[in-house]
Tab-separated table of C-alpha atoms in Angstrom:
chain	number	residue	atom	x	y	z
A	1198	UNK	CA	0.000	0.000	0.000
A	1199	UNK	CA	1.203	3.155	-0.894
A	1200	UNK	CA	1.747	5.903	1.605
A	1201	UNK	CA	-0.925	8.772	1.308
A	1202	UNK	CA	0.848	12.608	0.914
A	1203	UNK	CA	0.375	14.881	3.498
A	1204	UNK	CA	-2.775	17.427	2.904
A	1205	UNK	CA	-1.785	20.845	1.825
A	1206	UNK	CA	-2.831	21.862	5.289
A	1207	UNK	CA	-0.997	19.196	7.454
A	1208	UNK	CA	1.356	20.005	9.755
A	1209	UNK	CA	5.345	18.834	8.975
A	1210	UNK	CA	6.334	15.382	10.435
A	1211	UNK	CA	8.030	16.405	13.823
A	1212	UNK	CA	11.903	16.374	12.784
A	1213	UNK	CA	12.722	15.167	16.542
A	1214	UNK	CA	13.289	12.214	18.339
A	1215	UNK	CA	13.525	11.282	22.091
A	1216	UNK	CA	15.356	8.960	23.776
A	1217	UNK	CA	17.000	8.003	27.096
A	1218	UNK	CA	20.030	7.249	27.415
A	1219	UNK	CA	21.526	4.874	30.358
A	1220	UNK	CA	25.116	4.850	30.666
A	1221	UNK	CA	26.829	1.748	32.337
A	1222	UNK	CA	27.477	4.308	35.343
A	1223	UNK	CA	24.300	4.907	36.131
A	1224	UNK	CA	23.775	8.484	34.647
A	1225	UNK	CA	20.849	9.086	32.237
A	1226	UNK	CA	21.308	10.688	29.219
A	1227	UNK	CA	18.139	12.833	27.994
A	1228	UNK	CA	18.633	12.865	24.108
A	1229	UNK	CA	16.457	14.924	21.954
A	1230	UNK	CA	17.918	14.174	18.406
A	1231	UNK	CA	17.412	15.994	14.973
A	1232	UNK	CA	16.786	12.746	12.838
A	1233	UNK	CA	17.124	15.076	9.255
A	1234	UNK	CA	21.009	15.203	10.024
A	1235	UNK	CA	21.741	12.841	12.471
A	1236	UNK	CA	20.731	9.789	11.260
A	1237	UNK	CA	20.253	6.530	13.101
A	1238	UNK	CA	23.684	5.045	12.495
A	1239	UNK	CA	24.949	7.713	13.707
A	1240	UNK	CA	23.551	8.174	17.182
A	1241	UNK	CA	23.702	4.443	17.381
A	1242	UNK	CA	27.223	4.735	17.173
A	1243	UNK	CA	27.634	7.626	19.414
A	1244	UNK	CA	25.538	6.056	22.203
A	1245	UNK	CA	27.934	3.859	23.978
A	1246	UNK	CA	31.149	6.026	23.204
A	1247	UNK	CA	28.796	9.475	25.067
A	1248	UNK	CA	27.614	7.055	27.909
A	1249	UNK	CA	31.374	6.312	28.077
A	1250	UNK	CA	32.768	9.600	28.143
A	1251	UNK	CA	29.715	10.752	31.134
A	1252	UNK	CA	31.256	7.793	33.064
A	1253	UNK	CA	34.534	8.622	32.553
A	1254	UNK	CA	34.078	12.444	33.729
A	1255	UNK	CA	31.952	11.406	36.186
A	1256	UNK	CA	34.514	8.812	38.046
A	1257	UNK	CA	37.797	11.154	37.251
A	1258	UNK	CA	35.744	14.095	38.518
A	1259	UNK	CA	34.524	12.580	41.370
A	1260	UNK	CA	31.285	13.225	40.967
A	1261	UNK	CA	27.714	11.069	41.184
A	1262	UNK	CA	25.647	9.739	38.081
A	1263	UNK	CA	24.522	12.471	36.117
A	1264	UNK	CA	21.098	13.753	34.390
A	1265	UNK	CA	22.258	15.431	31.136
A	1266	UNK	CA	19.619	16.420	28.538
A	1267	UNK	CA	21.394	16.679	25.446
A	1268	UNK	CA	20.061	18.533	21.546
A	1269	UNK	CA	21.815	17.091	18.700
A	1270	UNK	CA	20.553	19.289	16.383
A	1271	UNK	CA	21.580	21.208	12.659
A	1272	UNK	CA	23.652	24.223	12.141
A	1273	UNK	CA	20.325	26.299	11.670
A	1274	UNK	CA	18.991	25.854	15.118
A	1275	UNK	CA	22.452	25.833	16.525
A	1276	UNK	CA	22.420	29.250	15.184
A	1277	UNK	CA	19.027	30.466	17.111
A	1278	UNK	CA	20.194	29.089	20.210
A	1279	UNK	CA	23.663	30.972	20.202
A	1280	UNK	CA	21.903	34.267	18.488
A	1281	UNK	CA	19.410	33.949	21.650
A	1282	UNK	CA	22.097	33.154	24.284
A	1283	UNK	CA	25.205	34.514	23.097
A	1284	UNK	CA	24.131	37.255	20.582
A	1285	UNK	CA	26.199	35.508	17.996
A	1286	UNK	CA	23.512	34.684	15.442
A	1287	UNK	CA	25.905	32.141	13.947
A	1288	UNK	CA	26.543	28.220	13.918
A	1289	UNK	CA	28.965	26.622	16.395
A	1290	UNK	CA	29.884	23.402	17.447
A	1291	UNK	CA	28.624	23.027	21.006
A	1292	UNK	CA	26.529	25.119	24.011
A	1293	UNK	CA	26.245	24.303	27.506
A	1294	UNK	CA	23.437	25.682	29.621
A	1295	UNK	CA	24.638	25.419	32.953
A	1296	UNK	CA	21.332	24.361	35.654
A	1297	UNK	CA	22.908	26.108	38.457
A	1298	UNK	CA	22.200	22.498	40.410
A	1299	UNK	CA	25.252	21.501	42.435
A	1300	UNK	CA	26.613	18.166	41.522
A	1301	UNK	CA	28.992	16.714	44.758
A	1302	UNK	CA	29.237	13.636	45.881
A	1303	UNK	CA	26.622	13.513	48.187
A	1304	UNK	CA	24.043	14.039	45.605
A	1305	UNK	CA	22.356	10.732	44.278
A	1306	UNK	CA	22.018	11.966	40.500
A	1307	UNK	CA	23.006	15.528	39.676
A	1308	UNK	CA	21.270	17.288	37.204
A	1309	UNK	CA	24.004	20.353	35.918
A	1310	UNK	CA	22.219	21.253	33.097
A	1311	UNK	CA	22.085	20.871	29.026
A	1312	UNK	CA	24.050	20.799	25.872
A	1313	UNK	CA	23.610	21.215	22.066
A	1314	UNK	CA	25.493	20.010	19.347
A	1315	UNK	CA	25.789	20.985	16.048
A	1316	UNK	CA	25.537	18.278	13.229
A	1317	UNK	CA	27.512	19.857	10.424
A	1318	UNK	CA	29.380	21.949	12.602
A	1319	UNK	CA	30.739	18.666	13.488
A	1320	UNK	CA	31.509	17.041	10.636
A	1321	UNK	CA	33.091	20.082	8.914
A	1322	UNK	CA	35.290	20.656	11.805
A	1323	UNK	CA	36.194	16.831	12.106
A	1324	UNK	CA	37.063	16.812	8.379
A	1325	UNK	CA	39.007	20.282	8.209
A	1326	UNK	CA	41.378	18.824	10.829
A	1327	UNK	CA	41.474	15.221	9.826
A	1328	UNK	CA	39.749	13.704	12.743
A	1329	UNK	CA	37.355	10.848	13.372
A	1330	UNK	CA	34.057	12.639	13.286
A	1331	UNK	CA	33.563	10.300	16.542
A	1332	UNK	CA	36.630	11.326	18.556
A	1333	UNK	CA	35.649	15.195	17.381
A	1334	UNK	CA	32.063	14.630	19.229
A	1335	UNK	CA	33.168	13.030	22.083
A	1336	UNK	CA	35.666	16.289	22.891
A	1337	UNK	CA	33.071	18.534	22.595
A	1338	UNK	CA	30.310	15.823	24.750
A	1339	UNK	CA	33.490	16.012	27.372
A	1340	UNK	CA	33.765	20.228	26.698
A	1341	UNK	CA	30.172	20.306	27.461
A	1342	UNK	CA	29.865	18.368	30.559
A	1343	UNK	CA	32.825	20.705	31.761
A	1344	UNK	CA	31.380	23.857	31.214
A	1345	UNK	CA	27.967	22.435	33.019
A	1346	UNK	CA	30.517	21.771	35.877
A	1347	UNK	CA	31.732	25.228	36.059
A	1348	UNK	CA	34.948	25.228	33.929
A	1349	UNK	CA	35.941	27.779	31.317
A	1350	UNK	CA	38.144	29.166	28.918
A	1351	UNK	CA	37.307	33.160	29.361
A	1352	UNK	CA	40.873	33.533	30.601
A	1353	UNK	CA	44.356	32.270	29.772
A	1354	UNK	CA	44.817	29.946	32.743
A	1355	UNK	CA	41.190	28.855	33.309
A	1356	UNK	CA	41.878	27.254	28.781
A	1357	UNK	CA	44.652	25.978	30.615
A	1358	UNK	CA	43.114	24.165	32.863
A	1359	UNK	CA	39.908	22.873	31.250
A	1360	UNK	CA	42.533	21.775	28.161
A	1361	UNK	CA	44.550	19.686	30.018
A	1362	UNK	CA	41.573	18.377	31.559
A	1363	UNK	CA	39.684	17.262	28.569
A	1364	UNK	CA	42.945	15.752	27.186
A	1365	UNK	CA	43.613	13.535	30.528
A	1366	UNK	CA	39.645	12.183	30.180
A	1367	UNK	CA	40.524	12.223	26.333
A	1368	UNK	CA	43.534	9.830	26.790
A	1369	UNK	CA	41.422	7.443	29.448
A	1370	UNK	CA	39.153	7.016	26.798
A	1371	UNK	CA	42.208	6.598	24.122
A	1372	UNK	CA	41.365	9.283	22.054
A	1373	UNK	CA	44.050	11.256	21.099
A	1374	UNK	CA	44.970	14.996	22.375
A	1375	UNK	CA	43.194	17.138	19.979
A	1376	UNK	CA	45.326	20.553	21.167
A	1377	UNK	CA	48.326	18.411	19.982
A	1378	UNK	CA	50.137	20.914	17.457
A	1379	UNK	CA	47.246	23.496	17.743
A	1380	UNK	CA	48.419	27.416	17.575
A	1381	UNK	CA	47.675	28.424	21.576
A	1382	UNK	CA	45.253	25.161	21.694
A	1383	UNK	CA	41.988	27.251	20.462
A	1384	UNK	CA	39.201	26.330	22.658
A	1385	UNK	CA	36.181	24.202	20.970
């Protein structure tokens, strides 16, 4: 049977996907996925290697099982979001929105807050400096969780700090230091 067109009239087929994510370390990823650029392959590939990387930041950190809601979206909405929160009305590769929720060790699950990633953003980045588009992701999953945990890169020593950072979790996860030869190591 052939499938009927949508009327003239008929709203869009909803672009997004949901889906939880449970990482071996008990944290819960909260995925809301853009399914017109990242396809199922894809995120199937991604899930264990994120769930991974949460674990891994999560046990080097010292911190408990997270609750991380996560948009993997396109460059266009990327844009929105960092017009609306940064005034930069351009694509980038990833945002953290910080909950303000502590996350110690005495806290069952913390819930820090939210990231978005950029599809294309991604990929173009990945290719540009002959990466695996995979390794690429998880740097800017691990930059994300980070910034939700109150690290940044606004001054000389704080890049310092959250660079060497992300390439000690990097290396646990034996992915390779992506600052390696990089002019100043340019923050993601």
């Amino acid at each position: 049977m052939s499938k009927m067109p949508l009327e003239p009239d008929s709203p869009e087929p909803d672009p997004f996907t949901s889906e939880q994510w449970q990482t071996d370390g008990g944290s819960r990823l909260d995925m809301v996925i853009d399914v017109r650029v990242w396809s199922s392959k894809t995120t199937g590939d991604l899930r264990a290697r994120l769930g991974k990387a949460t674990d891994v930041v999560c046990d080097s950190c010292g911190l408990p099982s997270l609750e991380v809601g996560a948009l993997l979206c396109d460059d266009v909405r990327m844009s929105e979001l960092n017009g609306q929160f940064r005034g930069k009305p351009t694509p980038t590769n990833v945002l953290s929105f910080p909950a303000g929720d502590e996350a110690g060790p005495e806290v069952e699950r913390a819930a820090p807050g939210e990231i978005a990633i950029a599809f294309e953003t991604v990929r173009d980045e990945a290719a540009r400096d002959g990466k695996p588009f995979g390794d690429h992701l998880v740097h800017l999953w691990i930059h994300g969780l980070l910034h939700l945990m109150g690290h940044d890169h606004e001054t000389d020593a704080e890049a310092e700090v959250m660079e060497s950072t992300e390439t000690r979790l990097l290396a646990m996860l034996g992915i390779s230091d992506p600052y390696a030869g990089a002019d100043g190591g340019a923050a993601p």
